[in-house]
Amino acid sequence: MKTHLLALLSLFCIGTASAQTPRDERIARAVERMDDGDYDEAARLLESVLAADPKNFLANYETGYLLYMQERYEEAVEVLRRIKRKDYPPLYQLLGNAYDMAGDRKRAVKTYEKGLRENPDAGRLYLELGNIAYAERQYDRALACYRRGATVDPAHPSNYRSLALLYAISTEPVWTLVWGELFMNLERGSGRTSAMSETLAQTYRDNIRIEGDTAVRMTFSRNGRVAREGLRLRIPFGTAVFEVAARAALTADGIPDSLTLDVLSDMREQFVDRYFEKYDRMLFDDDAARPLMDYQRQVKEAGMMRPYNYWVLSQGFPDEFRQWRDEHAVQWQDFIAWFAAHPMSVPDPAAGRRNP
């Protein structure tokens, strides 16, 4: 289990904070102690609830979580197997993870699959199936699981992150840029967001080669296959759209000496213009980039593209970012206020490819 979800669980199991019972409050205190690493006190609080109410779902679930955190995986399995709640995917996730860590990967997979039969839109369970496939080097299966998870549960950011990281070791890192930036917009301000910022910056560095003052080479995609759909063609987004438009944007004012944050910000801003002038109405082999491009256009129309670009790539160019932020403090604060008030609408790949 990668994330503690008691707060969300409490919202729909218990209701408002004013309606909480003393038992609920003890469970909440146990979670606080657990998060602080005070496992003994957390256990004491949970045991006091279970002594009076042995079937309390929250107390049993958090007890299983506590045992998992203590790496007592077989004991966690025993606790979690006894509690039943078909409509709560995190229970299947935690139980499956406990099975896996206890060495029973087959049972873990069966648990995730059972959870999906009961909750077919549980993106977190596709995430875990993808993680197992990845661990077993079944990368195509992992990709399919993560993508399915993003499709059925577009508000769950972890599948976006996993897609970005998987594409980073593939021949199609263009999709690292897409899924990674989508992830950053869905999970703003976390440690994982900062790490993804660094990954995106490195992806640009790894796949753009400035060859003297005569040429720029890009290696974001190897897919050059054009597919036919009726009388129309679906063009490969990576090679026929992204690389073409990005190269033109990067060299619009001549070939730069190096890839600085300022240079990449200019490239990204001009890329938006070129995309909507020429490519938005075309059919692509994969439409995952459309929600991101729509949001980037919204950012640009608000006059926030430069600070947004600096935020996206900040961790890859920390010194340049800090200097720019300090020199443009008012602009940065205006962006932060706008950004907080204008989150990205949850992208919905489930809508399928649109036909311009």
Short mmCIF file of N, CA and C in Angstrom, two decimals, residues 62-206:
data_model
loop_
_atom_site.label_atom_id
_atom_site.label_comp_id
_atom_site.label_asym_id
_atom_site.label_seq_id
_atom_site.Cartn_x
_atom_site.Cartn_y
_atom_site.Cartn_z
N GLU A 62 -7.47 -0.34 9.39
CA GLU A 62 -6.27 0.37 9.83
C GLU A 62 -5.32 -0.56 10.60
N THR A 63 -5.87 -1.56 11.26
CA THR A 63 -5.01 -2.56 11.89
C THR A 63 -4.22 -3.32 10.83
N GLY A 64 -4.91 -3.70 9.75
CA GLY A 64 -4.21 -4.35 8.65
C GLY A 64 -3.15 -3.45 8.05
N TYR A 65 -3.48 -2.18 7.92
CA TYR A 65 -2.51 -1.23 7.38
C TYR A 65 -1.30 -1.10 8.32
N LEU A 66 -1.57 -1.04 9.61
CA LEU A 66 -0.48 -0.93 10.59
C LEU A 66 0.44 -2.13 10.50
N LEU A 67 -0.13 -3.32 10.42
CA LEU A 67 0.70 -4.53 10.31
C LEU A 67 1.51 -4.50 9.02
N TYR A 68 0.90 -4.01 7.96
CA TYR A 68 1.62 -3.90 6.69
C TYR A 68 2.80 -2.94 6.83
N MET A 69 2.57 -1.80 7.47
CA MET A 69 3.64 -0.83 7.66
C MET A 69 4.77 -1.40 8.50
N GLN A 70 4.44 -2.31 9.40
CA GLN A 70 5.45 -2.95 10.25
C GLN A 70 6.10 -4.16 9.56
N GLU A 71 5.74 -4.38 8.30
CA GLU A 71 6.27 -5.50 7.51
C GLU A 71 5.86 -6.85 8.08
N ARG A 72 4.73 -6.88 8.77
CA ARG A 72 4.18 -8.13 9.29
C ARG A 72 3.08 -8.57 8.31
N TYR A 73 3.53 -8.97 7.13
CA TYR A 73 2.61 -9.13 6.01
C TYR A 73 1.63 -10.28 6.19
N GLU A 74 2.09 -11.39 6.71
CA GLU A 74 1.18 -12.53 6.89
C GLU A 74 0.10 -12.20 7.92
N GLU A 75 0.46 -11.48 8.97
CA GLU A 75 -0.54 -11.06 9.95
C GLU A 75 -1.51 -10.07 9.33
N ALA A 76 -1.01 -9.18 8.48
CA ALA A 76 -1.90 -8.24 7.79
C ALA A 76 -2.91 -8.98 6.95
N VAL A 77 -2.46 -10.02 6.24
CA VAL A 77 -3.37 -10.83 5.43
C VAL A 77 -4.46 -11.42 6.28
N GLU A 78 -4.10 -11.97 7.43
CA GLU A 78 -5.10 -12.61 8.29
C GLU A 78 -6.16 -11.63 8.75
N VAL A 79 -5.75 -10.41 9.08
CA VAL A 79 -6.72 -9.40 9.51
C VAL A 79 -7.60 -8.97 8.34
N LEU A 80 -6.98 -8.66 7.21
CA LEU A 80 -7.72 -8.10 6.08
C LEU A 80 -8.64 -9.12 5.44
N ARG A 81 -8.30 -10.39 5.49
CA ARG A 81 -9.17 -11.41 4.92
C ARG A 81 -10.50 -11.51 5.69
N ARG A 82 -10.50 -11.13 6.93
CA ARG A 82 -11.71 -11.28 7.76
C ARG A 82 -12.72 -10.18 7.52
N ILE A 83 -12.29 -9.05 6.97
CA ILE A 83 -13.24 -7.95 6.81
C ILE A 83 -13.72 -7.92 5.37
N LYS A 84 -14.96 -7.53 5.20
CA LYS A 84 -15.58 -7.57 3.88
C LYS A 84 -16.16 -6.20 3.55
N ARG A 85 -15.83 -5.72 2.38
CA ARG A 85 -16.49 -4.54 1.84
C ARG A 85 -16.23 -4.52 0.35
N LYS A 86 -17.18 -5.00 -0.41
CA LYS A 86 -16.99 -5.19 -1.84
C LYS A 86 -16.80 -3.89 -2.59
N ASP A 87 -17.37 -2.80 -2.07
CA ASP A 87 -17.35 -1.54 -2.81
C ASP A 87 -16.20 -0.63 -2.40
N TYR A 88 -15.16 -1.19 -1.78
CA TYR A 88 -14.03 -0.35 -1.34
C TYR A 88 -12.73 -0.88 -1.93
N PRO A 89 -12.32 -0.37 -3.10
CA PRO A 89 -11.11 -0.88 -3.76
C PRO A 89 -9.84 -0.85 -2.92
N PRO A 90 -9.63 0.16 -2.04
CA PRO A 90 -8.38 0.14 -1.27
C PRO A 90 -8.21 -1.12 -0.41
N LEU A 91 -9.31 -1.75 -0.01
CA LEU A 91 -9.20 -2.99 0.76
C LEU A 91 -8.57 -4.08 -0.11
N TYR A 92 -9.03 -4.21 -1.35
CA TYR A 92 -8.44 -5.20 -2.25
C TYR A 92 -6.98 -4.84 -2.55
N GLN A 93 -6.70 -3.55 -2.66
CA GLN A 93 -5.34 -3.11 -2.94
C GLN A 93 -4.41 -3.47 -1.79
N LEU A 94 -4.82 -3.15 -0.58
CA LEU A 94 -3.98 -3.42 0.57
C LEU A 94 -3.80 -4.92 0.80
N LEU A 95 -4.89 -5.69 0.67
CA LEU A 95 -4.80 -7.13 0.84
C LEU A 95 -3.92 -7.75 -0.25
N GLY A 96 -4.10 -7.31 -1.48
CA GLY A 96 -3.26 -7.84 -2.56
C GLY A 96 -1.80 -7.51 -2.35
N ASN A 97 -1.51 -6.29 -1.90
CA ASN A 97 -0.12 -5.91 -1.64
C ASN A 97 0.47 -6.74 -0.51
N ALA A 98 -0.35 -7.01 0.51
CA ALA A 98 0.14 -7.83 1.62
C ALA A 98 0.46 -9.25 1.15
N TYR A 99 -0.42 -9.82 0.31
CA TYR A 99 -0.13 -11.14 -0.27
C TYR A 99 1.19 -11.10 -1.04
N ASP A 100 1.35 -10.08 -1.85
CA ASP A 100 2.55 -9.99 -2.69
C ASP A 100 3.81 -9.90 -1.83
N MET A 101 3.78 -9.05 -0.82
CA MET A 101 4.94 -8.88 0.04
C MET A 101 5.19 -10.13 0.88
N ALA A 102 4.14 -10.91 1.12
CA ALA A 102 4.31 -12.16 1.86
C ALA A 102 4.81 -13.29 0.96
N GLY A 103 4.97 -13.01 -0.33
CA GLY A 103 5.52 -14.01 -1.24
C GLY A 103 4.50 -14.77 -2.05
N ASP A 104 3.22 -14.38 -1.98
CA ASP A 104 2.17 -15.09 -2.71
C ASP A 104 1.63 -14.18 -3.81
N ARG A 105 2.41 -14.05 -4.86
CA ARG A 105 2.04 -13.13 -5.94
C ARG A 105 0.79 -13.61 -6.68
N LYS A 106 0.62 -14.90 -6.82
CA LYS A 106 -0.56 -15.43 -7.50
C LYS A 106 -1.84 -15.02 -6.77
N ARG A 107 -1.82 -15.12 -5.45
CA ARG A 107 -3.00 -14.71 -4.67
C ARG A 107 -3.20 -13.20 -4.75
N ALA A 108 -2.10 -12.47 -4.82
CA ALA A 108 -2.20 -11.01 -4.95
C ALA A 108 -2.95 -10.65 -6.23
N VAL A 109 -2.55 -11.26 -7.34
CA VAL A 109 -3.19 -10.98 -8.62
C VAL A 109 -4.67 -11.33 -8.57
N LYS A 110 -4.99 -12.48 -7.99
CA LYS A 110 -6.39 -12.88 -7.87
C LYS A 110 -7.19 -11.89 -7.04
N THR A 111 -6.55 -11.32 -6.02
CA THR A 111 -7.24 -10.34 -5.18
C THR A 111 -7.53 -9.07 -5.95
N TYR A 112 -6.55 -8.57 -6.70
CA TYR A 112 -6.78 -7.37 -7.51
C TYR A 112 -7.87 -7.64 -8.54
N GLU A 113 -7.83 -8.80 -9.17
CA GLU A 113 -8.82 -9.11 -10.21
C GLU A 113 -10.21 -9.25 -9.62
N LYS A 114 -10.29 -9.83 -8.42
CA LYS A 114 -11.59 -9.92 -7.75
C LYS A 114 -12.11 -8.52 -7.45
N GLY A 115 -11.23 -7.65 -6.99
CA GLY A 115 -11.63 -6.28 -6.71
C GLY A 115 -12.14 -5.57 -7.95
N LEU A 116 -11.52 -5.85 -9.09
CA LEU A 116 -11.97 -5.21 -10.33
C LEU A 116 -13.30 -5.77 -10.80
N ARG A 117 -13.59 -7.01 -10.51
CA ARG A 117 -14.91 -7.54 -10.86
C ARG A 117 -15.99 -6.81 -10.08
N GLU A 118 -15.69 -6.45 -8.86
CA GLU A 118 -16.65 -5.72 -8.03
C GLU A 118 -16.62 -4.22 -8.30
N ASN A 119 -15.45 -3.72 -8.73
CA ASN A 119 -15.26 -2.27 -8.92
C ASN A 119 -14.49 -2.05 -10.23
N PRO A 120 -15.16 -2.17 -11.37
CA PRO A 120 -14.45 -2.14 -12.65
C PRO A 120 -13.80 -0.81 -12.99
N ASP A 121 -14.11 0.24 -12.23
CA ASP A 121 -13.48 1.53 -12.49
C ASP A 121 -12.41 1.87 -11.45
N ALA A 122 -11.88 0.87 -10.79
CA ALA A 122 -10.87 1.08 -9.75
C ALA A 122 -9.49 1.19 -10.38
N GLY A 123 -9.07 2.41 -10.66
CA GLY A 123 -7.77 2.62 -11.27
C GLY A 123 -6.61 2.12 -10.44
N ARG A 124 -6.77 2.17 -9.11
CA ARG A 124 -5.68 1.74 -8.23
C ARG A 124 -5.41 0.24 -8.36
N LEU A 125 -6.40 -0.54 -8.72
CA LEU A 125 -6.19 -1.97 -8.86
C LEU A 125 -5.51 -2.29 -10.19
N TYR A 126 -5.84 -1.53 -11.23
CA TYR A 126 -5.08 -1.68 -12.48
C TYR A 126 -3.63 -1.27 -12.26
N LEU A 127 -3.42 -0.27 -11.42
CA LEU A 127 -2.05 0.15 -11.09
C LEU A 127 -1.27 -1.01 -10.49
N GLU A 128 -1.87 -1.72 -9.55
CA GLU A 128 -1.15 -2.81 -8.90
C GLU A 128 -0.90 -3.98 -9.87
N LEU A 129 -1.87 -4.26 -10.72
CA LEU A 129 -1.63 -5.30 -11.73
C LEU A 129 -0.50 -4.87 -12.67
N GLY A 130 -0.47 -3.60 -13.01
CA GLY A 130 0.61 -3.09 -13.84
C GLY A 130 1.95 -3.19 -13.15
N ASN A 131 1.97 -2.90 -11.85
CA ASN A 131 3.22 -2.97 -11.10
C ASN A 131 3.78 -4.40 -11.07
N ILE A 132 2.88 -5.37 -10.92
CA ILE A 132 3.34 -6.77 -10.93
C ILE A 132 3.86 -7.14 -12.31
N ALA A 133 3.14 -6.74 -13.36
CA ALA A 133 3.61 -7.02 -14.71
C ALA A 133 4.97 -6.37 -14.95
N TYR A 134 5.14 -5.16 -14.47
CA TYR A 134 6.42 -4.47 -14.64
C TYR A 134 7.53 -5.22 -13.90
N ALA A 135 7.24 -5.65 -12.67
CA ALA A 135 8.25 -6.38 -11.89
C ALA A 135 8.66 -7.67 -12.58
N GLU A 136 7.74 -8.24 -13.35
CA GLU A 136 8.03 -9.47 -14.08
C GLU A 136 8.50 -9.20 -15.50
N ARG A 137 8.80 -7.93 -15.79
CA ARG A 137 9.32 -7.49 -17.09
C ARG A 137 8.35 -7.75 -18.24
N GLN A 138 7.08 -7.78 -17.92
CA GLN A 138 6.05 -7.88 -18.95
C GLN A 138 5.59 -6.45 -19.27
N TYR A 139 6.41 -5.73 -19.98
CA TYR A 139 6.22 -4.29 -20.11
C TYR A 139 4.98 -3.93 -20.93
N ASP A 140 4.67 -4.71 -21.96
CA ASP A 140 3.46 -4.41 -22.73
C ASP A 140 2.22 -4.59 -21.88
N ARG A 141 2.22 -5.64 -21.05
CA ARG A 141 1.07 -5.85 -20.17
C ARG A 141 0.98 -4.74 -19.12
N ALA A 142 2.13 -4.34 -18.58
CA ALA A 142 2.14 -3.25 -17.61
C ALA A 142 1.57 -1.98 -18.24
N LEU A 143 1.99 -1.69 -19.45
CA LEU A 143 1.51 -0.51 -20.16
C LEU A 143 0.00 -0.56 -20.33
N ALA A 144 -0.50 -1.74 -20.72
CA ALA A 144 -1.94 -1.90 -20.92
C ALA A 144 -2.70 -1.70 -19.62
N CYS A 145 -2.17 -2.21 -18.52
CA CYS A 145 -2.84 -2.06 -17.22
C CYS A 145 -2.88 -0.60 -16.78
N TYR A 146 -1.73 0.07 -16.89
CA TYR A 146 -1.69 1.48 -16.49
C TYR A 146 -2.63 2.32 -17.36
N ARG A 147 -2.61 2.03 -18.65
CA ARG A 147 -3.46 2.82 -19.56
C ARG A 147 -4.93 2.56 -19.26
N ARG A 148 -5.27 1.30 -18.99
CA ARG A 148 -6.66 0.99 -18.65
C ARG A 148 -7.05 1.68 -17.35
N GLY A 149 -6.15 1.71 -16.39
CA GLY A 149 -6.43 2.39 -15.13
C GLY A 149 -6.68 3.87 -15.33
N ALA A 150 -5.88 4.50 -16.20
CA ALA A 150 -6.09 5.93 -16.48
C ALA A 150 -7.39 6.17 -17.22
N THR A 151 -7.82 5.18 -18.02
CA THR A 151 -9.05 5.32 -18.78
C THR A 151 -10.27 5.23 -17.89
N VAL A 152 -10.31 4.23 -17.02
CA VAL A 152 -11.52 4.01 -16.22
C VAL A 152 -11.56 4.91 -14.99
N ASP A 153 -10.41 5.41 -14.56
CA ASP A 153 -10.35 6.23 -13.34
C ASP A 153 -9.41 7.41 -13.59
N PRO A 154 -9.83 8.37 -14.44
CA PRO A 154 -8.92 9.43 -14.86
C PRO A 154 -8.51 10.38 -13.75
N ALA A 155 -9.16 10.34 -12.60
CA ALA A 155 -8.77 11.22 -11.50
C ALA A 155 -7.69 10.61 -10.62
N HIS A 156 -7.32 9.36 -10.85
CA HIS A 156 -6.31 8.69 -10.04
C HIS A 156 -4.95 8.90 -10.69
N PRO A 157 -4.06 9.71 -10.10
CA PRO A 157 -2.85 10.14 -10.81
C PRO A 157 -1.75 9.09 -10.93
N SER A 158 -1.74 8.07 -10.10
CA SER A 158 -0.59 7.17 -10.08
C SER A 158 -0.40 6.42 -11.38
N ASN A 159 -1.49 6.12 -12.10
CA ASN A 159 -1.33 5.45 -13.38
C ASN A 159 -0.63 6.35 -14.39
N TYR A 160 -0.90 7.66 -14.34
CA TYR A 160 -0.24 8.61 -15.22
C TYR A 160 1.27 8.60 -14.94
N ARG A 161 1.60 8.61 -13.68
CA ARG A 161 3.02 8.60 -13.29
C ARG A 161 3.70 7.33 -13.80
N SER A 162 3.04 6.19 -13.61
CA SER A 162 3.64 4.93 -14.04
C SER A 162 3.79 4.88 -15.55
N LEU A 163 2.82 5.41 -16.28
CA LEU A 163 2.94 5.47 -17.74
C LEU A 163 4.14 6.32 -18.14
N ALA A 164 4.29 7.47 -17.49
CA ALA A 164 5.40 8.36 -17.83
C ALA A 164 6.74 7.68 -17.58
N LEU A 165 6.87 7.01 -16.46
CA LEU A 165 8.15 6.37 -16.13
C LEU A 165 8.42 5.16 -17.02
N LEU A 166 7.38 4.45 -17.40
CA LEU A 166 7.57 3.30 -18.28
C LEU A 166 7.99 3.75 -19.68
N TYR A 167 7.34 4.80 -20.19
CA TYR A 167 7.71 5.30 -21.51
C TYR A 167 9.12 5.88 -21.51
N ALA A 168 9.61 6.29 -20.35
CA ALA A 168 10.95 6.86 -20.28
C ALA A 168 12.03 5.84 -20.62
N ILE A 169 11.72 4.57 -20.47
CA ILE A 169 12.71 3.54 -20.80
C ILE A 169 12.34 2.82 -22.10
N SER A 170 11.47 3.45 -22.87
CA SER A 170 11.02 2.87 -24.13
C SER A 170 11.60 3.65 -25.30
N THR A 171 11.17 3.28 -26.50
CA THR A 171 11.57 4.03 -27.69
C THR A 171 10.62 5.20 -27.97
N GLU A 172 9.66 5.45 -27.07
CA GLU A 172 8.66 6.50 -27.28
C GLU A 172 8.60 7.48 -26.10
N PRO A 173 9.71 8.13 -25.75
CA PRO A 173 9.69 9.04 -24.60
C PRO A 173 8.83 10.29 -24.80
N VAL A 174 8.31 10.50 -26.01
CA VAL A 174 7.37 11.59 -26.19
C VAL A 174 6.20 11.45 -25.23
N TRP A 175 5.81 10.19 -24.95
CA TRP A 175 4.67 9.98 -24.05
C TRP A 175 5.04 10.18 -22.59
N THR A 176 6.33 10.13 -22.27
CA THR A 176 6.76 10.53 -20.93
C THR A 176 6.41 12.00 -20.70
N LEU A 177 6.65 12.82 -21.72
CA LEU A 177 6.33 14.25 -21.60
C LEU A 177 4.84 14.47 -21.41
N VAL A 178 4.02 13.68 -22.12
CA VAL A 178 2.57 13.85 -22.05
C VAL A 178 2.02 13.36 -20.71
N TRP A 179 2.26 12.09 -20.41
CA TRP A 179 1.68 11.52 -19.19
C TRP A 179 2.31 12.14 -17.95
N GLY A 180 3.59 12.49 -18.02
CA GLY A 180 4.23 13.10 -16.87
C GLY A 180 3.66 14.46 -16.54
N GLU A 181 3.40 15.28 -17.56
CA GLU A 181 2.83 16.60 -17.29
C GLU A 181 1.37 16.50 -16.85
N LEU A 182 0.63 15.56 -17.42
CA LEU A 182 -0.72 15.31 -16.91
C LEU A 182 -0.68 14.95 -15.43
N PHE A 183 0.25 14.06 -15.08
CA PHE A 183 0.40 13.67 -13.68
C PHE A 183 0.69 14.88 -12.79
N MET A 184 1.62 15.73 -13.21
CA MET A 184 1.97 16.88 -12.40
C MET A 184 0.77 17.79 -12.16
N ASN A 185 -0.10 17.89 -13.13
CA ASN A 185 -1.28 18.73 -12.96
C ASN A 185 -2.33 18.10 -12.06
N LEU A 186 -2.37 16.78 -12.02
CA LEU A 186 -3.34 16.11 -11.16
C LEU A 186 -2.84 15.97 -9.73
N GLU A 187 -1.53 15.90 -9.54
CA GLU A 187 -0.96 15.75 -8.20
C GLU A 187 0.07 16.86 -7.99
N ARG A 188 -0.42 18.03 -7.76
CA ARG A 188 0.46 19.18 -7.60
C ARG A 188 1.07 19.22 -6.20
N GLY A 189 2.34 19.58 -6.13
CA GLY A 189 2.94 19.91 -4.85
C GLY A 189 3.47 18.75 -4.03
N SER A 190 3.49 17.54 -4.57
CA SER A 190 4.01 16.40 -3.80
C SER A 190 5.47 16.16 -4.15
N GLY A 191 6.11 15.29 -3.38
CA GLY A 191 7.46 14.90 -3.70
C GLY A 191 7.52 14.19 -5.04
N ARG A 192 6.49 13.44 -5.37
CA ARG A 192 6.45 12.75 -6.66
C ARG A 192 6.35 13.76 -7.81
N THR A 193 5.67 14.88 -7.56
CA THR A 193 5.56 15.92 -8.58
C THR A 193 6.93 16.51 -8.87
N SER A 194 7.69 16.80 -7.82
CA SER A 194 9.03 17.35 -8.01
C SER A 194 9.92 16.38 -8.79
N ALA A 195 9.83 15.10 -8.45
CA ALA A 195 10.63 14.11 -9.15
C ALA A 195 10.24 14.03 -10.61
N MET A 196 8.94 14.16 -10.91
CA MET A 196 8.49 14.10 -12.30
C MET A 196 8.98 15.32 -13.07
N SER A 197 9.03 16.47 -12.42
CA SER A 197 9.58 17.66 -13.07
C SER A 197 11.00 17.41 -13.54
N GLU A 198 11.79 16.79 -12.69
CA GLU A 198 13.16 16.46 -13.06
C GLU A 198 13.20 15.45 -14.20
N THR A 199 12.30 14.47 -14.17
CA THR A 199 12.23 13.47 -15.24
C THR A 199 11.90 14.13 -16.58
N LEU A 200 10.96 15.06 -16.59
CA LEU A 200 10.59 15.71 -17.84
C LEU A 200 11.75 16.53 -18.39
N ALA A 201 12.43 17.26 -17.51
CA ALA A 201 13.58 18.04 -17.97
C ALA A 201 14.65 17.14 -18.56
N GLN A 202 14.90 16.01 -17.91
CA GLN A 202 15.92 15.08 -18.40
C GLN A 202 15.48 14.45 -19.72
N THR A 203 14.19 14.23 -19.89
CA THR A 203 13.69 13.68 -21.15
C THR A 203 13.96 14.63 -22.30
N TYR A 204 13.76 15.91 -22.08
CA TYR A 204 14.12 16.88 -23.12
C TYR A 204 15.61 16.83 -23.41
N ARG A 205 16.42 16.82 -22.37
CA ARG A 205 17.88 16.80 -22.56
C ARG A 205 18.34 15.56 -23.32
N ASP A 206 17.76 14.42 -22.97
CA ASP A 206 18.20 13.15 -23.55
C ASP A 206 17.81 13.01 -25.01
#
